[in-house]
Short mmCIF file of C-alpha atoms in Angstrom, two decimals:
data_model
loop_
_atom_site.label_atom_id
_atom_site.label_comp_id
_atom_site.label_asym_id
_atom_site.label_seq_id
_atom_site.Cartn_x
_atom_site.Cartn_y
_atom_site.Cartn_z
CA GLU D 232 73.81 -14.57 5.10
CA PRO D 233 70.72 -13.83 2.97
CA GLU D 234 71.47 -12.99 -0.62
CA VAL D 235 69.83 -11.90 -3.85
CA THR D 236 69.98 -14.67 -6.43
CA GLN D 237 69.78 -14.22 -10.17
CA THR D 238 69.25 -16.68 -12.98
CA PRO D 239 70.62 -17.43 -15.45
CA SER D 240 74.19 -16.34 -14.85
CA HIS D 241 74.71 -15.99 -18.59
CA GLN D 242 72.15 -15.64 -21.36
CA VAL D 243 72.90 -15.53 -25.06
CA THR D 244 70.10 -14.44 -27.34
CA GLN D 245 69.58 -13.40 -30.92
CA MET D 246 68.74 -9.82 -31.76
CA GLY D 247 65.00 -9.26 -31.76
CA GLN D 248 64.27 -12.08 -29.35
CA GLU D 249 62.59 -11.63 -25.99
CA VAL D 250 64.48 -12.44 -22.80
CA ILE D 251 63.39 -12.72 -19.21
CA LEU D 252 65.93 -12.24 -16.46
CA ARG D 253 64.96 -13.64 -13.10
CA CYS D 254 65.75 -12.58 -9.56
CA VAL D 255 64.84 -13.76 -6.11
CA PRO D 256 65.24 -10.81 -3.71
CA ILE D 257 65.93 -11.20 -0.02
CA SER D 258 62.73 -12.40 1.58
CA ASN D 259 61.89 -9.53 3.95
CA HIS D 260 62.88 -6.79 1.53
CA LEU D 261 60.22 -4.57 0.04
CA TYR D 262 62.05 -2.56 -2.64
CA PHE D 263 63.40 -4.20 -5.77
CA TYR D 264 65.63 -2.80 -8.48
CA TRP D 265 67.27 -3.52 -11.76
CA TYR D 266 70.58 -2.01 -12.78
CA ARG D 267 72.76 -2.72 -15.77
CA GLN D 268 76.46 -2.37 -16.48
CA ILE D 269 77.80 -2.37 -20.00
CA LEU D 270 81.28 -3.86 -20.12
CA GLY D 271 83.83 -1.36 -18.87
CA GLN D 272 81.23 1.24 -18.00
CA LYS D 273 79.43 2.38 -14.89
CA VAL D 274 76.49 0.79 -13.14
CA GLU D 275 73.27 2.36 -14.44
CA PHE D 276 69.90 2.46 -12.70
CA LEU D 277 66.98 1.06 -14.70
CA VAL D 278 63.96 0.75 -12.45
CA SER D 279 62.72 0.43 -8.89
CA PHE D 280 59.62 -1.45 -7.82
CA TYR D 281 57.55 -1.25 -4.66
CA ASN D 282 54.12 -2.42 -3.64
CA ASN D 283 53.58 -4.12 -7.00
CA GLU D 284 54.27 -1.11 -9.11
CA ILE D 285 57.14 0.82 -10.59
CA SER D 286 58.20 3.63 -8.26
CA GLU D 287 61.01 5.11 -10.38
CA LYS D 288 62.52 4.44 -13.77
CA SER D 289 65.35 5.90 -15.79
CA GLU D 290 65.43 7.07 -19.38
CA ILE D 291 67.00 3.74 -20.31
CA PHE D 292 63.87 1.88 -19.18
CA ASP D 293 61.79 2.42 -22.29
CA ASP D 294 58.84 0.50 -23.71
CA GLN D 295 60.93 -2.55 -24.56
CA PHE D 296 61.51 -3.17 -20.85
CA SER D 297 59.03 -4.40 -18.28
CA VAL D 298 59.20 -5.75 -14.75
CA GLU D 299 56.97 -8.06 -12.87
CA ARG D 300 56.67 -9.73 -9.51
CA PRO D 301 54.62 -12.74 -10.56
CA ASP D 302 54.56 -14.38 -7.13
CA GLY D 303 55.79 -13.70 -3.63
CA SER D 304 59.42 -14.42 -4.35
CA ASN D 305 60.44 -13.73 -7.95
CA PHE D 306 61.15 -10.42 -9.62
CA THR D 307 61.67 -10.42 -13.37
CA LEU D 308 62.98 -8.09 -16.04
CA LYS D 309 61.68 -8.66 -19.54
CA ILE D 310 63.31 -7.20 -22.62
CA ARG D 311 60.83 -7.53 -25.46
CA SER D 312 62.96 -7.22 -28.55
CA THR D 313 66.63 -7.29 -27.75
CA LYS D 314 69.16 -5.10 -29.49
CA LEU D 315 72.91 -5.51 -29.72
CA GLU D 316 73.33 -2.57 -27.34
CA ASP D 317 71.36 -4.40 -24.65
CA SER D 318 74.40 -6.62 -24.11
CA ALA D 319 75.44 -5.97 -20.52
CA MET D 320 75.50 -7.33 -16.99
CA TYR D 321 72.09 -6.93 -15.40
CA PHE D 322 71.99 -6.68 -11.64
CA CYS D 323 68.96 -7.14 -9.46
CA ALA D 324 68.96 -5.54 -6.02
CA SER D 325 66.66 -5.32 -3.05
CA SER D 326 66.43 -3.23 0.09
CA VAL D 327 64.36 -2.63 3.18
CA PRO D 328 62.63 0.71 3.66
CA GLY D 329 64.45 2.95 6.07
CA ARG D 330 64.65 6.63 6.66
CA VAL D 331 68.44 6.57 6.73
CA ASN D 332 69.12 3.44 4.77
CA THR D 333 71.21 3.66 1.64
CA GLU D 334 72.11 -0.02 1.57
CA ALA D 335 70.91 -2.11 -1.33
CA PHE D 336 71.84 -5.77 -1.72
CA PHE D 337 72.89 -6.73 -5.22
CA GLY D 338 72.83 -10.10 -6.88
CA GLN D 339 75.71 -11.60 -8.81
CA GLY D 340 74.22 -10.51 -12.09
CA THR D 341 73.13 -12.00 -15.38
CA ARG D 342 75.45 -11.46 -18.31
CA LEU D 343 73.26 -10.88 -21.36
CA THR D 344 74.89 -11.26 -24.74
CA VAL D 345 72.85 -10.27 -27.79
CA VAL D 346 74.20 -11.61 -31.08
CA LEU S 194 71.64 14.69 -6.43
CA ALA S 195 75.16 15.99 -6.00
CA LYS S 196 77.77 14.84 -8.46
CA THR S 197 80.77 13.07 -6.97
CA THR S 198 84.38 13.20 -8.07
CA GLN S 199 86.96 10.63 -7.07
CA PRO S 200 90.32 9.46 -8.44
CA ILE S 201 90.08 7.05 -11.34
CA SER S 202 92.68 4.70 -9.93
CA MET S 203 94.95 4.10 -6.96
CA ASP S 204 97.75 1.65 -6.25
CA SER S 205 98.72 0.30 -2.87
CA TYR S 206 100.67 -2.52 -1.25
CA GLU S 207 99.45 -5.18 1.11
CA GLY S 208 99.32 -4.07 4.71
CA GLN S 209 99.05 -0.38 3.93
CA GLU S 210 96.19 1.91 4.85
CA VAL S 211 94.36 3.26 1.83
CA ASN S 212 92.44 6.51 1.83
CA ILE S 213 90.15 7.33 -1.09
CA THR S 214 88.81 10.86 -1.12
CA CYS S 215 85.63 11.90 -2.85
CA SER S 216 84.35 15.40 -3.42
CA HIS S 217 80.65 16.27 -3.49
CA ASN S 218 80.50 20.04 -3.44
CA ASN S 219 76.77 20.32 -4.02
CA ILE S 220 75.64 17.87 -1.36
CA ALA S 221 72.22 18.73 0.05
CA THR S 222 71.07 18.73 3.66
CA ASN S 223 69.16 15.46 3.33
CA ASP S 224 71.90 13.60 1.47
CA TYR S 225 73.96 10.79 2.91
CA ILE S 226 77.35 9.65 1.69
CA THR S 227 77.59 5.99 0.90
CA TRP S 228 80.37 3.80 -0.47
CA TYR S 229 80.10 0.60 -2.44
CA GLN S 230 82.71 -1.94 -3.55
CA GLN S 231 82.58 -3.95 -6.75
CA PHE S 232 84.72 -6.92 -7.73
CA PRO S 233 84.96 -7.92 -11.40
CA SER S 234 81.82 -9.64 -12.69
CA GLN S 235 80.00 -9.16 -9.38
CA GLY S 236 77.34 -6.80 -8.17
CA PRO S 237 78.22 -3.78 -6.04
CA ARG S 238 78.41 -4.36 -2.31
CA PHE S 239 77.60 -1.77 0.35
CA ILE S 240 80.55 -0.83 2.52
CA ILE S 241 79.57 2.10 4.70
CA GLN S 242 77.38 5.17 4.91
CA GLY S 243 77.58 8.37 6.91
CA TYR S 244 76.14 11.82 7.34
CA LYS S 245 78.84 13.70 9.23
CA THR S 246 81.98 13.24 11.34
CA LYS S 247 83.30 9.70 11.49
CA VAL S 248 81.72 6.33 11.00
CA THR S 249 83.52 3.04 11.51
CA ASN S 250 82.49 -0.54 10.89
CA GLU S 251 84.33 -3.83 10.64
CA VAL S 252 85.41 -3.11 7.08
CA ALA S 253 86.23 0.59 6.82
CA SER S 254 86.04 4.07 8.27
CA LEU S 255 84.39 7.06 6.70
CA PHE S 256 85.54 10.57 7.52
CA ILE S 257 83.28 13.50 6.70
CA PRO S 258 84.35 17.07 7.51
CA ALA S 259 81.95 19.61 8.91
CA ASP S 260 81.13 21.19 5.54
CA ARG S 261 80.35 17.71 4.09
CA LYS S 262 81.72 18.72 0.71
CA SER S 263 84.08 15.79 0.68
CA SER S 264 84.53 12.43 2.35
CA THR S 265 87.35 9.93 2.77
CA LEU S 266 86.98 6.18 2.80
CA SER S 267 89.75 4.58 4.82
CA LEU S 268 90.62 0.92 4.40
CA PRO S 269 93.02 -0.28 7.11
CA ARG S 270 95.77 -2.75 6.19
CA VAL S 271 94.58 -3.72 2.74
CA SER S 272 95.13 -7.16 1.29
CA LEU S 273 95.17 -8.45 -2.28
CA SER S 274 91.48 -9.27 -1.97
CA ASP S 275 90.66 -5.59 -1.53
CA THR S 276 91.50 -5.02 -5.20
CA ALA S 277 88.20 -3.70 -6.55
CA VAL S 278 86.39 -0.62 -7.76
CA TYR S 279 85.17 1.67 -4.97
CA TYR S 280 82.22 3.95 -5.60
CA CYS S 281 81.37 7.07 -3.67
CA LEU S 282 77.71 7.99 -3.91
CA VAL S 283 75.52 10.70 -2.53
CA ALA S 284 72.15 9.21 -1.77
CA ARG S 285 68.95 10.60 -0.39
CA PRO S 286 67.17 8.00 1.68
CA ASP S 287 63.52 8.73 2.08
CA TYR S 288 60.76 7.25 4.14
CA GLY S 289 60.20 4.72 1.42
CA GLY S 290 63.85 3.68 1.29
CA SER S 291 63.90 3.70 -2.49
CA GLN S 292 67.39 3.24 -3.89
CA GLY S 293 66.61 4.49 -7.31
CA ASN S 294 68.74 7.40 -6.31
CA LEU S 295 71.86 5.25 -6.14
CA ILE S 296 73.68 6.96 -8.99
CA PHE S 297 77.01 5.29 -9.64
CA GLY S 298 79.93 7.14 -11.15
CA LYS S 299 83.03 5.54 -12.59
CA GLY S 300 84.53 4.82 -9.19
CA THR S 301 88.12 4.38 -8.10
CA LYS S 302 89.91 1.27 -9.24
CA LEU S 303 92.12 0.19 -6.35
CA SER S 304 94.95 -2.20 -7.15
CA VAL S 305 96.67 -3.83 -4.19
CA LYS S 306 100.06 -5.33 -4.92
CA PRO S 307 102.02 -7.86 -2.89
#
């Protein structure tokens, strides 16, 4: 079964450092997303990406965040200057366009720990 | 998008049927009801979606009454591996299929005991 893959599974970084989280969405999917989940809290939407541009973003996705699809397969989330409160699980997801489709496929996540 | 309300937790035993009810009083005409499952340290996984009446797949059934203000996810004969958090979401698929409108609440933590 096709799956969304994320690397690394765990990233530890020092406060103020830049991190790049990587994702390989399912190959025929056209929408890509990043969500995060702080330990013990709910899954929060960050950003969606379609046709090489951001289609939606949440209030959480401020100027320290950016996304990129550098080639035909990877989708990355960059956090420019990490803060302690950025520690969370970051999930990448992808989906196909569909008028009645509410199914997104999530990766296993990257656990980001900022120290 | 309509806010959803569901129980914080539920306990069950192996082999039982589990029904998790969700209320979404302000659901709009274009909204669909969708359920996701999440195991610890894993990403959410789509279970089922529906608009009205009953939908069944190999994993679960979804019952939606005529007024669509609530829905019930039914898991037949649960096993220990069904222990997870179950999220009820109201989502508005559009022609673009964007899932930025997947707004997760706190979900229902289902514990299945032997």
